[in-house]
């Protein structure tokens, strides 16, 4: 069965000023997303999560590698064909206020994708806006108001409604709840999971909050300095992490239940700069399990228990 999204050896390099090398924002990433699945992508800030998402959506172009959506290579599409394909791929941004035009009413914001793609006459677009507002839990009166009149959680609901206007198959959620109060986060997460089931959506869910990712994801991919170091079934990865970096991230998830508390796994040092990636395994300067081979030889991807892939010399 053809996956909905298939990425092969994807790379994105940025030149450093004054010719001091290249920043490897995304460095040889391969992954797939099945129809109706939620793939969580986690890692520290600066590891390449958001860059990977923008590459998949072709908001930015890759340096090399392939991106296929429903078997179609996005890099081979003309500008007009790519624009038509974008109807199937939408994104919800991290900051619900910065992503909304403060000069436009909510009705115009949600209807804008329909106008851009020339879908339906103006009257039916208004009806569509009302339907979308109800779908995300807002009343019809919101259509004539402006973004500053809403709370952060309500603005994120508006962003979700806009993303759903074109009836996409894939929605990329880039830190969709990190800017919201904890009390509101659960409401938005529940809304997203309900919409996934009702509308048969597929999600790529990007976050640095592993507790949230564990709750919503079917599979999870752990990124470190532009590479995926572990990927597999979310339950298996969270219960039995293989890579030391994954183990450290999971050990930091807070728990109110003493019986579920995890043994701390403390990392030393800071995340290296992406323009000066360490030789060998890029994680070895911070890894408490470093061996001599880690300092000289990059690890290969190994298939572990339960189909979990891991990039580590321990396996």
PDB file of C-alpha atoms in Angstrom:
ATOM      1  CA  UNK A   1       0.000   0.000   0.000  1.00  0.00           C
ATOM      2  CA  UNK A   2       1.417   3.401  -1.012  1.00  0.00           C
ATOM      3  CA  UNK A   3       2.037   5.631   2.022  1.00  0.00           C
ATOM      4  CA  UNK A   4       0.459   9.064   2.037  1.00  0.00           C
ATOM      5  CA  UNK A   5       3.856  10.724   2.588  1.00  0.00           C
ATOM      6  CA  UNK A   6       7.223   9.219   1.733  1.00  0.00           C
ATOM      7  CA  UNK A   7      10.503  11.050   2.324  1.00  0.00           C
ATOM      8  CA  UNK A   8      13.832   9.624   1.129  1.00  0.00           C
ATOM      9  CA  UNK A   9      17.279  10.913   2.154  1.00  0.00           C
ATOM     10  CA  UNK A  10      16.036  14.470   2.523  1.00  0.00           C
ATOM     11  CA  UNK A  11      18.628  17.188   3.068  1.00  0.00           C
ATOM     12  CA  UNK A  12      18.473  20.940   3.618  1.00  0.00           C
ATOM     13  CA  UNK A  13      21.740  22.863   3.825  1.00  0.00           C
ATOM     14  CA  UNK A  14      22.216  26.559   4.535  1.00  0.00           C
ATOM     15  CA  UNK A  15      25.423  28.419   3.778  1.00  0.00           C
ATOM     16  CA  UNK A  16      27.135  30.073   6.743  1.00  0.00           C
ATOM     17  CA  UNK A  17      28.236  33.669   6.355  1.00  0.00           C
ATOM     18  CA  UNK A  18      31.806  34.362   5.224  1.00  0.00           C
ATOM     19  CA  UNK A  19      32.145  30.860   3.788  1.00  0.00           C
ATOM     20  CA  UNK A  20      32.576  29.140   7.140  1.00  0.00           C
ATOM     21  CA  UNK A  21      30.849  25.943   6.034  1.00  0.00           C
ATOM     22  CA  UNK A  22      27.269  24.700   5.830  1.00  0.00           C
ATOM     23  CA  UNK A  23      24.466  24.292   8.355  1.00  0.00           C
ATOM     24  CA  UNK A  24      22.897  20.846   7.996  1.00  0.00           C
ATOM     25  CA  UNK A  25      19.379  21.703   9.146  1.00  0.00           C
ATOM     26  CA  UNK A  26      18.003  18.388   7.846  1.00  0.00           C
ATOM     27  CA  UNK A  27      20.629  15.766   7.112  1.00  0.00           C
ATOM     28  CA  UNK A  28      19.544  12.617   5.284  1.00  0.00           C
ATOM     29  CA  UNK A  29      16.068  12.024   6.746  1.00  0.00           C
ATOM     30  CA  UNK A  30      13.847   9.178   5.513  1.00  0.00           C
ATOM     31  CA  UNK A  31      10.340   8.490   6.843  1.00  0.00           C
ATOM     32  CA  UNK A  32       6.820   7.499   5.829  1.00  0.00           C
ATOM     33  CA  UNK A  33       3.330   8.430   6.969  1.00  0.00           C
ATOM     34  CA  UNK A  34       0.355   6.134   6.372  1.00  0.00           C
ATOM     35  CA  UNK A  35      -3.162   7.350   5.635  1.00  0.00           C
ATOM     36  CA  UNK A  36      -5.002   8.165   8.873  1.00  0.00           C
ATOM     37  CA  UNK A  37      -1.835   8.019  11.001  1.00  0.00           C
ATOM     38  CA  UNK A  38      -0.335  10.539  13.423  1.00  0.00           C
ATOM     39  CA  UNK A  39       3.460  10.765  13.317  1.00  0.00           C
ATOM     40  CA  UNK A  40       5.009  12.671  16.213  1.00  0.00           C
ATOM     41  CA  UNK A  41       8.372  14.363  15.604  1.00  0.00           C
ATOM     42  CA  UNK A  42      10.252  15.317  18.760  1.00  0.00           C
ATOM     43  CA  UNK A  43      13.607  16.756  19.764  1.00  0.00           C
ATOM     44  CA  UNK A  44      15.271  19.771  21.313  1.00  0.00           C
ATOM     45  CA  UNK A  45      14.895  23.248  19.829  1.00  0.00           C
ATOM     46  CA  UNK A  46      17.122  23.604  16.779  1.00  0.00           C
ATOM     47  CA  UNK A  47      17.164  19.920  15.851  1.00  0.00           C
ATOM     48  CA  UNK A  48      15.379  20.485  12.515  1.00  0.00           C
ATOM     49  CA  UNK A  49      11.754  19.553  13.282  1.00  0.00           C
ATOM     50  CA  UNK A  50      10.096  22.628  11.787  1.00  0.00           C
ATOM     51  CA  UNK A  51      12.483  22.706   8.815  1.00  0.00           C
ATOM     52  CA  UNK A  52      11.544  19.096   8.056  1.00  0.00           C
ATOM     53  CA  UNK A  53       7.843  19.982   8.173  1.00  0.00           C
ATOM     54  CA  UNK A  54       8.283  22.907   5.804  1.00  0.00           C
ATOM     55  CA  UNK A  55      10.254  20.708   3.417  1.00  0.00           C
ATOM     56  CA  UNK A  56       7.478  18.107   3.381  1.00  0.00           C
ATOM     57  CA  UNK A  57       4.942  20.824   2.554  1.00  0.00           C
ATOM     58  CA  UNK A  58       7.346  22.294  -0.027  1.00  0.00           C
ATOM     59  CA  UNK A  59       7.195  25.675   1.677  1.00  0.00           C
ATOM     60  CA  UNK A  60      10.959  25.561   1.210  1.00  0.00           C
ATOM     61  CA  UNK A  61      12.876  23.540  -1.344  1.00  0.00           C
ATOM     62  CA  UNK A  62      15.215  20.681  -0.391  1.00  0.00           C
ATOM     63  CA  UNK A  63      18.920  20.625  -1.182  1.00  0.00           C
ATOM     64  CA  UNK A  64      18.555  16.967  -2.173  1.00  0.00           C
ATOM     65  CA  UNK A  65      16.317  13.958  -1.606  1.00  0.00           C
ATOM     66  CA  UNK A  66      12.740  13.174  -2.593  1.00  0.00           C
ATOM     67  CA  UNK A  67       9.323  14.019  -1.118  1.00  0.00           C
ATOM     68  CA  UNK A  68       6.347  12.035  -2.369  1.00  0.00           C
ATOM     69  CA  UNK A  69       2.703  12.670  -1.538  1.00  0.00           C
ATOM     70  CA  UNK A  70       0.384   9.812  -2.405  1.00  0.00           C
ATOM     71  CA  UNK A  71       3.099   8.452  -4.700  1.00  0.00           C
ATOM     72  CA  UNK A  72       3.600  11.759  -6.565  1.00  0.00           C
ATOM     73  CA  UNK A  73       7.056  13.361  -6.401  1.00  0.00           C
ATOM     74  CA  UNK A  74       6.469  16.947  -5.258  1.00  0.00           C
ATOM     75  CA  UNK A  75       9.840  18.124  -6.556  1.00  0.00           C
ATOM     76  CA  UNK A  76       8.821  17.278 -10.136  1.00  0.00           C
ATOM     77  CA  UNK A  77       5.613  19.341 -10.089  1.00  0.00           C
ATOM     78  CA  UNK A  78       5.226  22.640 -11.882  1.00  0.00           C
ATOM     79  CA  UNK A  79       4.257  25.703  -9.845  1.00  0.00           C
ATOM     80  CA  UNK A  80       0.584  25.387 -10.863  1.00  0.00           C
ATOM     81  CA  UNK A  81       0.478  21.645 -10.167  1.00  0.00           C
ATOM     82  CA  UNK A  82       2.126  22.146  -6.773  1.00  0.00           C
ATOM     83  CA  UNK A  83      -0.416  24.836  -5.948  1.00  0.00           C
ATOM     84  CA  UNK A  84      -3.256  22.407  -6.696  1.00  0.00           C
ATOM     85  CA  UNK A  85      -1.594  19.733  -4.579  1.00  0.00           C
ATOM     86  CA  UNK A  86      -1.344  22.144  -1.636  1.00  0.00           C
ATOM     87  CA  UNK A  87      -5.090  21.746  -1.147  1.00  0.00           C
ATOM     88  CA  UNK A  88      -4.286  18.300   0.286  1.00  0.00           C
ATOM     89  CA  UNK A  89      -1.598  19.589   2.676  1.00  0.00           C
ATOM     90  CA  UNK A  90      -2.148  22.283   5.287  1.00  0.00           C
ATOM     91  CA  UNK A  91      -0.379  23.526   8.419  1.00  0.00           C
ATOM     92  CA  UNK A  92      -1.363  24.864  11.845  1.00  0.00           C
ATOM     93  CA  UNK A  93       1.328  27.196  13.182  1.00  0.00           C
ATOM     94  CA  UNK A  94       2.750  27.527  16.682  1.00  0.00           C
ATOM     95  CA  UNK A  95       1.729  31.118  17.418  1.00  0.00           C
ATOM     96  CA  UNK A  96      -2.031  31.483  16.884  1.00  0.00           C
ATOM     97  CA  UNK A  97      -1.835  35.295  16.929  1.00  0.00           C
ATOM     98  CA  UNK A  98       1.128  35.849  14.609  1.00  0.00           C
ATOM     99  CA  UNK A  99      -0.392  33.498  12.011  1.00  0.00           C
ATOM    100  CA  UNK A 100      -3.618  35.542  11.706  1.00  0.00           C
ATOM    101  CA  UNK A 101      -3.823  38.861   9.808  1.00  0.00           C
ATOM    102  CA  UNK A 102      -5.011  41.422  12.420  1.00  0.00           C
ATOM    103  CA  UNK A 103      -6.631  43.557   9.681  1.00  0.00           C
ATOM    104  CA  UNK A 104      -8.931  40.787   8.456  1.00  0.00           C
ATOM    105  CA  UNK A 105     -12.128  39.508  10.040  1.00  0.00           C
ATOM    106  CA  UNK A 106     -12.223  35.862  11.066  1.00  0.00           C
ATOM    107  CA  UNK A 107     -14.655  35.138   8.251  1.00  0.00           C
ATOM    108  CA  UNK A 108     -12.241  36.512   5.658  1.00  0.00           C
ATOM    109  CA  UNK A 109      -9.295  34.667   7.212  1.00  0.00           C
ATOM    110  CA  UNK A 110     -11.048  31.298   7.037  1.00  0.00           C
ATOM    111  CA  UNK A 111     -12.468  31.975   3.553  1.00  0.00           C
ATOM    112  CA  UNK A 112      -9.132  33.152   2.129  1.00  0.00           C
ATOM    113  CA  UNK A 113      -7.907  29.633   1.109  1.00  0.00           C
ATOM    114  CA  UNK A 114     -11.206  29.095  -0.731  1.00  0.00           C
ATOM    115  CA  UNK A 115     -10.784  32.407  -2.579  1.00  0.00           C
ATOM    116  CA  UNK A 116      -7.149  31.685  -3.472  1.00  0.00           C
ATOM    117  CA  UNK A 117      -8.060  28.320  -4.986  1.00  0.00           C
ATOM    118  CA  UNK A 118     -11.244  29.638  -6.598  1.00  0.00           C
ATOM    119  CA  UNK A 119     -13.563  27.255  -4.773  1.00  0.00           C
ATOM    120  CA  UNK A 120     -17.255  28.155  -4.900  1.00  0.00           C
ATOM    121  CA  UNK A 121     -19.037  31.532  -5.186  1.00  0.00           C
ATOM    122  CA  UNK A 122     -18.821  34.065  -2.354  1.00  0.00           C
ATOM    123  CA  UNK A 123     -22.198  33.081  -0.874  1.00  0.00           C
ATOM    124  CA  UNK A 124     -21.289  29.418  -0.490  1.00  0.00           C
ATOM    125  CA  UNK A 125     -17.906  30.370   0.976  1.00  0.00           C
ATOM    126  CA  UNK A 126     -19.732  32.208   3.745  1.00  0.00           C
ATOM    127  CA  UNK A 127     -21.776  29.067   4.450  1.00  0.00           C
ATOM    128  CA  UNK A 128     -18.558  27.035   4.512  1.00  0.00           C
ATOM    129  CA  UNK A 129     -17.033  29.461   7.035  1.00  0.00           C
ATOM    130  CA  UNK A 130     -20.025  29.035   9.346  1.00  0.00           C
ATOM    131  CA  UNK A 131     -19.733  25.256   9.117  1.00  0.00           C
ATOM    132  CA  UNK A 132     -16.030  25.381   9.932  1.00  0.00           C
ATOM    133  CA  UNK A 133     -16.574  27.686  12.910  1.00  0.00           C
ATOM    134  CA  UNK A 134     -19.075  25.226  14.351  1.00  0.00           C
ATOM    135  CA  UNK A 135     -16.688  22.347  13.657  1.00  0.00           C
ATOM    136  CA  UNK A 136     -13.993  23.902  15.874  1.00  0.00           C
ATOM    137  CA  UNK A 137     -16.391  25.005  18.624  1.00  0.00           C
ATOM    138  CA  UNK A 138     -16.917  28.693  17.829  1.00  0.00           C
ATOM    139  CA  UNK A 139     -20.217  30.492  17.248  1.00  0.00           C
ATOM    140  CA  UNK A 140     -21.158  32.088  13.925  1.00  0.00           C
ATOM    141  CA  UNK A 141     -20.791  35.600  15.365  1.00  0.00           C
ATOM    142  CA  UNK A 142     -17.032  35.101  15.400  1.00  0.00           C
ATOM    143  CA  UNK A 143     -16.948  35.543  11.624  1.00  0.00           C
ATOM    144  CA  UNK A 144     -17.387  39.326  11.873  1.00  0.00           C
ATOM    145  CA  UNK A 145     -14.841  39.893  14.630  1.00  0.00           C
ATOM    146  CA  UNK A 146     -11.059  40.379  14.544  1.00  0.00           C
ATOM    147  CA  UNK A 147      -8.211  38.216  15.925  1.00  0.00           C
ATOM    148  CA  UNK A 148      -7.409  40.566  18.836  1.00  0.00           C
ATOM    149  CA  UNK A 149     -10.917  39.976  20.221  1.00  0.00           C
ATOM    150  CA  UNK A 150     -10.192  36.307  20.945  1.00  0.00           C
ATOM    151  CA  UNK A 151      -8.163  34.374  23.509  1.00  0.00           C
ATOM    152  CA  UNK A 152      -5.141  32.299  22.545  1.00  0.00           C
ATOM    153  CA  UNK A 153      -7.113  29.062  22.549  1.00  0.00           C
ATOM    154  CA  UNK A 154      -9.863  30.572  20.413  1.00  0.00           C
ATOM    155  CA  UNK A 155      -7.312  31.939  17.947  1.00  0.00           C
ATOM    156  CA  UNK A 156      -5.804  28.483  17.594  1.00  0.00           C
ATOM    157  CA  UNK A 157      -9.283  27.106  16.844  1.00  0.00           C
ATOM    158  CA  UNK A 158      -9.514  29.731  14.094  1.00  0.00           C
ATOM    159  CA  UNK A 159      -6.154  28.579  12.727  1.00  0.00           C
ATOM    160  CA  UNK A 160      -7.402  24.995  12.710  1.00  0.00           C
ATOM    161  CA  UNK A 161     -10.599  26.030  10.909  1.00  0.00           C
ATOM    162  CA  UNK A 162      -8.552  27.821   8.244  1.00  0.00           C
ATOM    163  CA  UNK A 163      -6.364  24.734   7.781  1.00  0.00           C
ATOM    164  CA  UNK A 164      -9.467  22.570   7.268  1.00  0.00           C
ATOM    165  CA  UNK A 165     -11.150  24.907   4.770  1.00  0.00           C
ATOM    166  CA  UNK A 166      -9.737  23.079   1.735  1.00  0.00           C
ATOM    167  CA  UNK A 167     -10.564  19.634   3.168  1.00  0.00           C
ATOM    168  CA  UNK A 168      -6.936  18.468   3.295  1.00  0.00           C
ATOM    169  CA  UNK A 169      -5.754  14.898   3.786  1.00  0.00           C
ATOM    170  CA  UNK A 170      -2.583  15.885   5.681  1.00  0.00           C
ATOM    171  CA  UNK A 171      -2.299  18.518   8.406  1.00  0.00           C
ATOM    172  CA  UNK A 172       1.090  19.463   9.842  1.00  0.00           C
ATOM    173  CA  UNK A 173       0.764  20.642  13.434  1.00  0.00           C
ATOM    174  CA  UNK A 174       3.874  22.680  14.296  1.00  0.00           C
ATOM    175  CA  UNK A 175       3.923  23.059  18.093  1.00  0.00           C
ATOM    176  CA  UNK A 176       0.149  23.717  18.046  1.00  0.00           C
ATOM    177  CA  UNK A 177      -0.305  23.994  21.818  1.00  0.00           C
ATOM    178  CA  UNK A 178       3.071  25.203  23.134  1.00  0.00           C
ATOM    179  CA  UNK A 179       1.946  28.869  23.197  1.00  0.00           C
ATOM    180  CA  UNK A 180      -1.239  28.060  25.139  1.00  0.00           C
ATOM    181  CA  UNK A 181      -2.006  27.760  28.845  1.00  0.00           C
ATOM    182  CA  UNK A 182      -1.910  24.195  30.156  1.00  0.00           C
ATOM    183  CA  UNK A 183      -5.637  24.305  30.903  1.00  0.00           C
ATOM    184  CA  UNK A 184      -6.357  25.140  27.243  1.00  0.00           C
ATOM    185  CA  UNK A 185      -3.854  22.698  25.746  1.00  0.00           C
ATOM    186  CA  UNK A 186      -5.969  19.647  26.565  1.00  0.00           C
ATOM    187  CA  UNK A 187      -9.035  21.224  24.927  1.00  0.00           C
ATOM    188  CA  UNK A 188      -7.160  21.870  21.681  1.00  0.00           C
ATOM    189  CA  UNK A 189      -5.586  18.402  21.709  1.00  0.00           C
ATOM    190  CA  UNK A 190      -8.967  16.775  22.224  1.00  0.00           C
ATOM    191  CA  UNK A 191     -10.385  18.871  19.384  1.00  0.00           C
ATOM    192  CA  UNK A 192      -7.561  17.801  17.070  1.00  0.00           C
ATOM    193  CA  UNK A 193      -8.027  14.111  17.869  1.00  0.00           C
ATOM    194  CA  UNK A 194     -11.793  14.389  17.381  1.00  0.00           C
ATOM    195  CA  UNK A 195     -11.332  16.102  14.007  1.00  0.00           C
ATOM    196  CA  UNK A 196      -8.849  13.435  12.940  1.00  0.00           C
ATOM    197  CA  UNK A 197     -11.444  10.709  13.455  1.00  0.00           C
ATOM    198  CA  UNK A 198     -14.377  12.662  12.001  1.00  0.00           C
ATOM    199  CA  UNK A 199     -12.577  13.921   8.903  1.00  0.00           C
ATOM    200  CA  UNK A 200     -10.188  10.959   8.379  1.00  0.00           C
ATOM    201  CA  UNK A 201      -7.102  13.190   8.611  1.00  0.00           C
ATOM    202  CA  UNK A 202      -3.418  12.320   8.807  1.00  0.00           C
ATOM    203  CA  UNK A 203      -1.218  14.379  11.135  1.00  0.00           C
ATOM    204  CA  UNK A 204       2.454  15.207  11.438  1.00  0.00           C
ATOM    205  CA  UNK A 205       2.660  16.484  15.013  1.00  0.00           C
ATOM    206  CA  UNK A 206       5.792  18.462  15.908  1.00  0.00           C
ATOM    207  CA  UNK A 207       6.597  19.209  19.531  1.00  0.00           C
ATOM    208  CA  UNK A 208       9.326  19.331  22.145  1.00  0.00           C
ATOM    209  CA  UNK A 209       6.749  18.212  24.750  1.00  0.00           C
ATOM    210  CA  UNK A 210       7.046  14.423  24.814  1.00  0.00           C
ATOM    211  CA  UNK A 211       4.083  14.066  27.150  1.00  0.00           C
ATOM    212  CA  UNK A 212       1.837  15.604  24.499  1.00  0.00           C
ATOM    213  CA  UNK A 213       3.385  13.541  21.696  1.00  0.00           C
ATOM    214  CA  UNK A 214       2.928  10.323  23.675  1.00  0.00           C
ATOM    215  CA  UNK A 215      -0.777  11.147  24.063  1.00  0.00           C
ATOM    216  CA  UNK A 216      -1.585  11.847  20.400  1.00  0.00           C
ATOM    217  CA  UNK A 217       0.869   9.836  18.259  1.00  0.00           C
ATOM    218  CA  UNK A 218       0.670   6.435  16.589  1.00  0.00           C
ATOM    219  CA  UNK A 219       4.373   6.522  15.712  1.00  0.00           C
ATOM    220  CA  UNK A 220       7.165   8.813  16.864  1.00  0.00           C
ATOM    221  CA  UNK A 221      10.425   9.977  15.276  1.00  0.00           C
ATOM    222  CA  UNK A 222      13.172  11.413  17.485  1.00  0.00           C
ATOM    223  CA  UNK A 223      15.413  14.027  15.824  1.00  0.00           C
ATOM    224  CA  UNK A 224      18.872  15.119  16.878  1.00  0.00           C
ATOM    225  CA  UNK A 225      20.979  17.622  14.901  1.00  0.00           C
ATOM    226  CA  UNK A 226      19.049  17.115  11.672  1.00  0.00           C
ATOM    227  CA  UNK A 227      18.804  13.314  11.743  1.00  0.00           C
ATOM    228  CA  UNK A 228      16.200  10.849  12.983  1.00  0.00           C
ATOM    229  CA  UNK A 229      17.992   8.741  15.592  1.00  0.00           C
ATOM    230  CA  UNK A 230      15.007   6.570  16.586  1.00  0.00           C
ATOM    231  CA  UNK A 231      11.632   5.916  14.963  1.00  0.00           C
ATOM    232  CA  UNK A 232       8.825   3.449  15.569  1.00  0.00           C
ATOM    233  CA  UNK A 233       5.561   2.648  17.327  1.00  0.00           C
ATOM    234  CA  UNK A 234       4.911   5.350  19.929  1.00  0.00           C
ATOM    235  CA  UNK A 235       3.997   2.968  22.762  1.00  0.00           C
ATOM    236  CA  UNK A 236       7.104   0.861  22.234  1.00  0.00           C
ATOM    237  CA  UNK A 237       9.433   3.857  21.926  1.00  0.00           C
ATOM    238  CA  UNK A 238       8.094   5.507  25.088  1.00  0.00           C
ATOM    239  CA  UNK A 239       8.039   2.289  27.121  1.00  0.00           C
ATOM    240  CA  UNK A 240      11.370   0.872  25.909  1.00  0.00           C
ATOM    241  CA  UNK A 241      13.549   3.597  24.340  1.00  0.00           C
ATOM    242  CA  UNK A 242      16.640   2.305  22.569  1.00  0.00           C
ATOM    243  CA  UNK A 243      18.723   5.394  21.787  1.00  0.00           C
ATOM    244  CA  UNK A 244      20.361   7.125  24.783  1.00  0.00           C
ATOM    245  CA  UNK A 245      19.037  10.486  23.552  1.00  0.00           C
ATOM    246  CA  UNK A 246      15.472   9.155  23.474  1.00  0.00           C
ATOM    247  CA  UNK A 247      16.001   7.690  26.932  1.00  0.00           C
ATOM    248  CA  UNK A 248      17.127  11.066  28.244  1.00  0.00           C
ATOM    249  CA  UNK A 249      14.163  12.913  26.722  1.00  0.00           C
ATOM    250  CA  UNK A 250      11.638  10.425  28.089  1.00  0.00           C
ATOM    251  CA  UNK A 251      13.192  10.422  31.550  1.00  0.00           C
ATOM    252  CA  UNK A 252      12.496  14.178  31.710  1.00  0.00           C
ATOM    253  CA  UNK A 253       8.716  13.780  31.245  1.00  0.00           C
ATOM    254  CA  UNK A 254       7.157  14.889  34.560  1.00  0.00           C
ATOM    255  CA  UNK A 255       4.731  12.566  36.328  1.00  0.00           C
ATOM    256  CA  UNK A 256       2.419  13.128  39.302  1.00  0.00           C
ATOM    257  CA  UNK A 257       2.338   9.410  40.060  1.00  0.00           C
ATOM    258  CA  UNK A 258       5.413   8.281  42.064  1.00  0.00           C
ATOM    259  CA  UNK A 259       4.908   4.736  40.781  1.00  0.00           C
ATOM    260  CA  UNK A 260       5.378   5.964  37.212  1.00  0.00           C
ATOM    261  CA  UNK A 261       8.374   8.196  37.845  1.00  0.00           C
ATOM    262  CA  UNK A 262      11.348   7.455  35.611  1.00  0.00           C
ATOM    263  CA  UNK A 263      14.960   7.218  36.662  1.00  0.00           C
ATOM    264  CA  UNK A 264      16.681  10.496  35.692  1.00  0.00           C
ATOM    265  CA  UNK A 265      18.986  10.247  32.680  1.00  0.00           C
ATOM    266  CA  UNK A 266      21.038  13.438  32.745  1.00  0.00           C
ATOM    267  CA  UNK A 267      22.782  14.684  29.608  1.00  0.00           C
ATOM    268  CA  UNK A 268      25.988  16.707  29.874  1.00  0.00           C
ATOM    269  CA  UNK A 269      26.936  19.634  27.667  1.00  0.00           C
ATOM    270  CA  UNK A 270      24.888  21.692  25.227  1.00  0.00           C
ATOM    271  CA  UNK A 271      23.463  20.866  21.827  1.00  0.00           C
ATOM    272  CA  UNK A 272      26.330  21.344  19.307  1.00  0.00           C
ATOM    273  CA  UNK A 273      25.993  23.932  16.559  1.00  0.00           C
ATOM    274  CA  UNK A 274      24.579  22.499  13.306  1.00  0.00           C
ATOM    275  CA  UNK A 275      27.482  24.104  11.406  1.00  0.00           C
ATOM    276  CA  UNK A 276      29.998  22.125  13.487  1.00  0.00           C
ATOM    277  CA  UNK A 277      28.584  18.614  13.810  1.00  0.00           C
ATOM    278  CA  UNK A 278      30.850  16.239  15.799  1.00  0.00           C
ATOM    279  CA  UNK A 279      32.719  13.522  13.940  1.00  0.00           C
ATOM    280  CA  UNK A 280      31.386   9.985  14.249  1.00  0.00           C
ATOM    281  CA  UNK A 281      28.108   9.749  16.125  1.00  0.00           C
ATOM    282  CA  UNK A 282      26.835  13.319  16.442  1.00  0.00           C
ATOM    283  CA  UNK A 283      25.463  12.558  19.917  1.00  0.00           C
ATOM    284  CA  UNK A 284      28.668  11.128  21.416  1.00  0.00           C
ATOM    285  CA  UNK A 285      29.909  14.348  23.187  1.00  0.00           C
ATOM    286  CA  UNK A 286      26.781  14.263  25.404  1.00  0.00           C
ATOM    287  CA  UNK A 287      26.220  10.507  25.648  1.00  0.00           C
ATOM    288  CA  UNK A 288      27.039   8.656  28.907  1.00  0.00           C
ATOM    289  CA  UNK A 289      27.338   5.379  26.974  1.00  0.00           C
ATOM    290  CA  UNK A 290      29.986   6.553  24.483  1.00  0.00           C
ATOM    291  CA  UNK A 291      32.417   3.944  23.121  1.00  0.00           C
ATOM    292  CA  UNK A 292      35.583   4.491  21.074  1.00  0.00           C
ATOM    293  CA  UNK A 293      33.800   3.663  17.821  1.00  0.00           C
ATOM    294  CA  UNK A 294      31.268   6.431  18.509  1.00  0.00           C
ATOM    295  CA  UNK A 295      33.977   9.087  18.232  1.00  0.00           C
ATOM    296  CA  UNK A 296      35.117   8.040  14.744  1.00  0.00           C
ATOM    297  CA  UNK A 297      32.351   6.206  12.869  1.00  0.00           C
ATOM    298  CA  UNK A 298      28.781   7.364  12.201  1.00  0.00           C
ATOM    299  CA  UNK A 299      26.321   4.638  13.270  1.00  0.00           C
ATOM    300  CA  UNK A 300      24.147   2.852  10.731  1.00  0.00           C
ATOM    301  CA  UNK A 301      20.382   2.540  11.055  1.00  0.00           C
ATOM    302  CA  UNK A 302      19.507  -0.737  12.766  1.00  0.00           C
ATOM    303  CA  UNK A 303      16.111  -2.397  13.066  1.00  0.00           C
ATOM    304  CA  UNK A 304      15.420  -3.147  16.737  1.00  0.00           C
ATOM    305  CA  UNK A 305      12.635  -4.965  18.613  1.00  0.00           C
ATOM    306  CA  UNK A 306       9.102  -4.340  17.379  1.00  0.00           C
ATOM    307  CA  UNK A 307      10.284  -2.738  14.151  1.00  0.00           C
ATOM    308  CA  UNK A 308      11.808   0.299  15.898  1.00  0.00           C
ATOM    309  CA  UNK A 309      14.719   1.727  13.880  1.00  0.00           C
ATOM    310  CA  UNK A 310      17.636   3.197  15.806  1.00  0.00           C
ATOM    311  CA  UNK A 311      20.886   4.912  14.795  1.00  0.00           C
ATOM    312  CA  UNK A 312      23.300   3.842  17.545  1.00  0.00           C
ATOM    313  CA  UNK A 313      26.432   1.659  17.869  1.00  0.00           C
ATOM    314  CA  UNK A 314      24.928  -0.040  20.925  1.00  0.00           C
ATOM    315  CA  UNK A 315      22.775  -2.032  18.499  1.00  0.00           C
TER     316      UNK A 315
END
